[in-house]
Coordinates of C-alpha atoms in Angstrom, one line a residue:
M1 CA 6.4 12.5 11.7
K2 CA 10.0 13.5 10.9
F3 CA 9.4 12.8 7.2
R4 CA 6.4 15.1 7.0
T5 CA 8.3 18.2 6.0
D6 CA 10.3 16.3 3.3
P7 CA 8.1 13.8 1.5
A8 CA 10.7 13.3 -1.2
R9 CA 12.4 11.1 1.4
I10 CA 9.5 8.7 1.4
R11 CA 11.1 6.3 -1.0
G12 CA 11.7 2.6 -1.6
S13 CA 9.5 -0.3 -0.5
I14 CA 6.5 1.0 1.4
A15 CA 4.8 -2.1 2.8
P16 CA 1.0 -2.0 2.6
L17 CA 0.0 -4.0 5.7
M18 CA -2.8 -6.5 5.8
T19 CA -5.1 -5.9 8.7
P20 CA -5.1 -9.1 10.9
F21 CA -8.4 -10.1 12.5
T22 CA -9.0 -12.6 15.3
A23 CA -10.8 -15.8 14.5
E24 CA -14.0 -14.0 15.8
G25 CA -13.4 -11.1 13.3
A26 CA -12.2 -8.3 15.6
V27 CA -9.2 -6.2 14.6
D28 CA -6.1 -7.9 16.1
H29 CA -4.0 -5.0 17.3
A30 CA -1.3 -7.2 18.8
G31 CA -1.0 -9.0 15.5
L32 CA -0.8 -5.7 13.7
T33 CA 2.0 -4.5 15.9
N34 CA 3.8 -7.7 15.4
L35 CA 3.6 -7.3 11.6
V36 CA 5.0 -3.8 11.9
H37 CA 8.0 -5.0 13.9
W38 CA 8.6 -7.8 11.4
Q39 CA 8.5 -5.4 8.5
L40 CA 11.0 -3.1 10.0
A41 CA 13.3 -5.9 11.0
S42 CA 13.0 -7.1 7.4
G43 CA 14.2 -3.8 5.9
S44 CA 11.0 -2.3 4.6
H45 CA 11.6 1.4 3.9
G46 CA 8.1 2.6 5.0
I47 CA 4.8 1.4 6.2
S48 CA 1.3 1.9 4.9
L49 CA -2.1 0.8 6.1
G50 CA -5.6 1.1 4.8
G51 CA -5.1 0.4 1.1
S52 CA -7.0 -2.3 -0.7
T53 CA -4.8 -5.0 0.9
G54 CA -5.9 -3.8 4.4
E55 CA -9.7 -4.4 3.8
P56 CA -10.6 -0.8 4.7
S57 CA -14.1 -0.9 3.3
A58 CA -15.0 -3.8 5.7
Q59 CA -14.1 -1.7 8.7
T60 CA -15.8 1.2 10.5
I61 CA -14.1 4.6 10.5
Q62 CA -13.4 4.2 14.2
E63 CA -11.7 0.8 13.6
R64 CA -9.6 2.3 10.9
A65 CA -8.6 5.3 13.0
T66 CA -7.7 3.1 16.0
A67 CA -5.6 0.8 13.7
I68 CA -3.8 3.9 12.3
R69 CA -2.9 4.9 15.9
T70 CA -1.6 1.4 16.7
V71 CA 0.6 1.3 13.6
A72 CA 1.9 4.9 14.2
A73 CA 2.9 3.9 17.7
A74 CA 4.7 0.8 16.5
V75 CA 6.5 2.6 13.7
G76 CA 7.6 5.7 15.7
D77 CA 9.9 7.8 13.5
R78 CA 12.0 4.8 12.3
V79 CA 10.5 4.9 8.8
P80 CA 7.8 6.9 7.0
F81 CA 4.2 6.0 7.8
V82 CA 1.7 6.7 5.1
P83 CA -1.8 5.4 5.9
G84 CA -4.7 5.3 3.5
T85 CA -7.3 7.7 4.8
G86 CA -9.7 7.9 2.0
S87 CA -13.4 6.9 1.7
A88 CA -16.2 7.4 -0.7
K89 CA -17.5 10.1 1.7
L90 CA -15.8 13.4 2.3
D91 CA -16.7 13.6 6.0
E92 CA -15.2 10.2 6.6
T93 CA -12.1 11.1 4.6
L94 CA -11.6 14.2 6.6
E95 CA -12.1 12.4 9.9
L96 CA -9.6 9.7 9.1
T97 CA -7.1 12.1 7.7
A98 CA -7.3 14.1 10.9
A99 CA -6.8 11.0 13.0
A100 CA -3.7 10.2 10.9
R101 CA -2.3 13.6 11.3
E102 CA -2.8 13.6 15.0
A103 CA -1.2 10.1 15.3
G104 CA 1.9 11.4 13.6
A105 CA 1.6 10.1 10.0
D106 CA 4.1 11.5 7.6
A107 CA 1.6 11.8 4.7
A108 CA -1.9 10.6 3.8
L109 CA -2.9 8.4 0.9
I110 CA -6.3 9.4 -0.4
I111 CA -8.1 6.9 -2.7
T112 CA -10.2 8.3 -5.6
P113 CA -13.8 8.3 -4.3
Y114 CA -15.3 5.1 -5.5
Y115 CA -18.7 4.1 -7.0
A116 CA -19.8 7.7 -7.7
R117 CA -17.6 8.0 -10.8
P118 CA -16.8 11.8 -10.4
T119 CA -15.6 13.9 -13.3
Q120 CA -12.0 15.2 -13.5
E121 CA -13.2 18.6 -12.2
A122 CA -14.9 16.9 -9.3
L123 CA -11.7 14.9 -8.5
Y124 CA -9.7 18.2 -8.6
V125 CA -12.2 19.7 -6.1
W126 CA -12.1 16.6 -3.9
Y127 CA -8.3 16.5 -3.5
R128 CA -8.0 20.3 -3.2
T129 CA -10.6 20.3 -0.4
V130 CA -8.8 17.6 1.5
A131 CA -5.4 19.1 1.0
D132 CA -6.6 22.6 2.0
E133 CA -8.1 21.1 5.3
F134 CA -4.6 19.8 6.2
P135 CA -2.0 22.2 4.9
D136 CA 0.8 20.8 7.1
L137 CA 0.3 17.2 5.9
P138 CA 1.5 15.9 2.5
I139 CA -1.3 14.4 0.5
L140 CA -1.0 11.8 -2.2
A141 CA -3.7 10.5 -4.5
Y142 CA -4.3 6.7 -4.7
N143 CA -5.4 5.8 -8.2
V144 CA -6.9 2.3 -8.5
P145 CA -9.5 2.4 -11.3
S146 CA -10.1 -1.4 -11.2
R147 CA -11.7 -0.9 -7.8
T148 CA -13.1 2.6 -7.9
A149 CA -14.4 2.9 -11.5
V150 CA -12.7 6.2 -12.0
D151 CA -9.2 7.1 -13.3
I152 CA -7.5 10.3 -12.3
A153 CA -6.1 11.8 -15.5
P154 CA -2.4 12.8 -15.7
E155 CA -3.6 16.4 -16.5
T156 CA -5.6 16.4 -13.2
V157 CA -2.6 15.2 -11.3
A158 CA -0.5 17.9 -12.9
R159 CA -3.1 20.6 -12.1
L160 CA -3.2 19.5 -8.4
Y161 CA 0.6 19.4 -8.2
R162 CA 0.8 22.9 -9.7
D163 CA -2.0 24.5 -7.6
V164 CA -1.9 22.7 -4.3
E165 CA 1.3 23.1 -2.2
N166 CA 0.9 20.0 -0.1
F167 CA -0.3 17.7 -2.9
V168 CA 3.0 15.9 -3.5
G169 CA 2.4 12.6 -5.3
I170 CA 0.4 9.6 -6.4
K171 CA 0.2 5.8 -5.9
E172 CA -0.6 4.4 -9.4
T173 CA -2.3 1.1 -9.2
T174 CA -3.1 0.7 -12.9
K175 CA -1.7 -1.7 -15.4
D176 CA -1.7 1.1 -18.0
F177 CA 2.0 1.7 -17.9
E178 CA 1.6 4.6 -20.3
H179 CA -0.3 6.4 -17.5
F180 CA 2.8 6.3 -15.3
S181 CA 4.8 7.9 -18.0
R182 CA 2.3 10.6 -18.8
V183 CA 1.9 11.5 -15.1
L184 CA 5.7 12.0 -14.7
H185 CA 5.9 13.8 -18.0
A186 CA 3.2 16.2 -17.0
C187 CA 4.4 16.9 -13.5
G188 CA 8.2 16.5 -13.7
P189 CA 10.7 14.4 -11.7
D190 CA 9.9 15.9 -8.3
L191 CA 6.5 14.3 -8.1
V192 CA 6.4 11.3 -5.7
V193 CA 5.2 8.4 -7.7
W194 CA 4.8 4.9 -6.3
S195 CA 3.6 1.8 -8.2
G196 CA 0.9 -0.3 -6.6
I197 CA 1.2 -3.0 -9.3
E198 CA 3.7 -5.6 -8.2
L199 CA 5.1 -6.4 -11.6
L200 CA 5.4 -2.7 -12.6
S201 CA 7.4 -1.8 -9.4
L202 CA 10.8 -2.2 -11.0
P203 CA 9.9 -0.8 -14.4
L204 CA 8.6 2.3 -12.8
M205 CA 12.0 3.1 -11.4
A206 CA 13.3 3.5 -15.0
L207 CA 10.8 6.3 -15.5
G208 CA 11.8 8.1 -12.4
G209 CA 9.5 6.6 -9.8
S210 CA 10.1 7.0 -6.1
G211 CA 9.4 3.4 -5.1
F212 CA 6.4 1.1 -4.7
V213 CA 3.6 0.0 -2.4
S214 CA 3.7 -3.7 -3.3
A215 CA 1.4 -6.2 -1.6
V216 CA 4.0 -8.9 -2.0
A217 CA 6.0 -7.1 0.7
N218 CA 3.5 -8.6 3.1
I219 CA 5.2 -12.0 2.7
A220 CA 8.6 -11.2 1.2
P221 CA 9.6 -7.8 2.6
V222 CA 13.4 -8.6 2.5
A223 CA 13.3 -9.3 -1.3
V224 CA 11.1 -6.4 -2.2
A225 CA 13.3 -3.9 -0.2
A226 CA 16.4 -5.5 -1.7
M227 CA 15.0 -5.0 -5.2
F228 CA 14.8 -1.2 -4.6
E229 CA 18.2 -1.1 -3.0
A230 CA 19.8 -3.0 -5.9
W231 CA 18.2 -0.5 -8.4
E232 CA 19.5 2.4 -6.4
A233 CA 22.9 0.9 -6.3
G234 CA 23.0 0.4 -10.1
D235 CA 23.0 -3.4 -9.7
L236 CA 20.4 -4.0 -12.4
E237 CA 21.2 -7.7 -12.8
R238 CA 20.3 -8.3 -9.1
A239 CA 17.2 -6.1 -9.3
R240 CA 15.9 -8.1 -12.3
E241 CA 16.7 -11.4 -10.5
L242 CA 14.6 -10.3 -7.6
H243 CA 11.8 -9.0 -9.9
Y244 CA 11.5 -12.3 -11.7
G245 CA 12.1 -14.4 -8.6
L246 CA 9.1 -12.7 -6.9
H247 CA 6.8 -13.6 -9.8
P248 CA 5.4 -16.8 -8.2
L249 CA 4.7 -15.0 -4.9
V250 CA 2.9 -12.2 -6.8
D251 CA 0.8 -14.8 -8.5
L252 CA 0.1 -16.4 -5.1
L253 CA -1.4 -13.2 -3.7
F254 CA -4.1 -13.2 -6.4
V255 CA -5.0 -16.9 -6.6
E256 CA -8.2 -15.7 -4.9
T257 CA -9.2 -12.2 -3.9
N258 CA -6.4 -10.3 -2.1
P259 CA -5.7 -10.4 0.8
A260 CA -7.2 -13.9 1.5
P261 CA -4.2 -15.9 0.1
G262 CA -1.6 -13.7 1.7
K263 CA -3.3 -13.9 5.1
W264 CA -3.4 -17.7 4.8
V265 CA 0.4 -17.6 4.2
L266 CA 1.0 -15.3 7.2
E267 CA -1.0 -17.6 9.4
Q268 CA 0.7 -20.7 8.2
R269 CA 4.1 -19.0 8.9
G270 CA 3.0 -18.0 12.4
L271 CA 3.0 -14.2 11.9
I272 CA -0.7 -13.8 12.7
T273 CA -3.1 -16.1 14.6
S274 CA -5.9 -16.1 12.1
S275 CA -6.4 -15.7 8.3
F276 CA -9.9 -14.4 8.9
V277 CA -11.2 -12.0 6.2
R278 CA -14.3 -10.0 6.6
P279 CA -17.3 -10.4 4.3
P280 CA -17.9 -10.1 1.4
L281 CA -14.5 -11.9 1.2
I282 CA -14.1 -15.5 2.3
P283 CA -11.0 -17.4 3.5
L284 CA -8.8 -19.1 1.0
T285 CA -10.6 -22.2 -0.3
T286 CA -9.2 -25.7 -0.2
S287 CA -8.4 -25.6 -3.9
G288 CA -6.9 -22.2 -3.5
Q289 CA -4.6 -23.6 -0.7
E290 CA -3.4 -26.3 -3.1
R291 CA -2.5 -23.7 -5.7
V292 CA -0.8 -21.4 -3.1
R293 CA 1.3 -24.3 -1.9
T294 CA 2.5 -24.9 -5.4
L295 CA 3.5 -21.3 -5.8
L296 CA 5.2 -21.3 -2.5
D297 CA 7.4 -24.2 -3.7
E298 CA 8.3 -22.1 -6.7
G299 CA 9.0 -18.9 -5.0
G300 CA 9.8 -20.0 -1.5
A301 CA 13.5 -18.9 -1.7
Y302 CA 12.2 -15.3 -1.7
L303 CA 10.1 -15.5 1.4
S304 CA 11.5 -13.6 4.4
P305 CA 12.6 -15.2 7.6
V306 CA 10.1 -15.1 10.5
D307 CA 12.3 -16.2 13.4
G308 CA 11.5 -14.3 16.5
F309 CA 8.2 -13.0 15.2
T310 CA 5.9 -16.0 15.4
V311 CA 2.9 -15.6 17.7
K312 CA 1.2 -18.0 20.0
G313 CA -1.8 -19.6 18.5
A314 CA -0.7 -19.3 14.9
H315 CA 0.5 -22.2 12.7
A316 CA 4.3 -22.4 12.7

């Protein structure tokens, strides 16, 4: 939890882990630990768990809390750990956030409460309530209107940032790039802002972003981390090369509903033993596999090595 007191240090490529399941559908904690070790060896600057890519809504609160503890133990203090601890229910959000704090998380990422479509005032009250409950834990909003049916307005973010000491930032998973700009303009450059849209990760840096939580880091962590490092070093040509080189792998992730395609790739590469996804999702279809193979051929040069991290029972 060494980054908890200085959330501005939580920068770069924060890998949003997929949650591996066994072929029977149980959470695979050994597989989860293996993915953490591979991510760290591949240069990811931080680890997240429990965002959309991790299938949180298909898990019980206890399963999510146990997975948070597994990842926290595997990460240690080597890089920041920022789990998603939000739910559509306040009691569940508080329970998961407490578990994350106790496990040593450096910050908590709280999704806007989905389905209910709360007003901006209700969103303000929601985030303030959570933040006040955990004054020693940095809190970030997770804005993903395509999944939640509600968009937290830049003015609401600014109000929270001004009024709530431990509200420190936001993960913006919206294709409305103007929204990114208005949030930073309203809050100033010290707000932690991450992109959750793969193809807006590099553009966000030009506006003053702190990094990105990009699902493509699940299969290409080296390249995604290198893109951030190239930007930081002022090597814009290299950063753009990586941005465009990753395009086929980004498209791959969304051939069918994320994370089914990415899990199939991880299984094929031997990093997990099963590509099982929980209902209502289904595993990658045969036609989807054909499309994924084509995109792997196009973007394969940007996949990260897996030597030393393959697991028994997976496809190598």
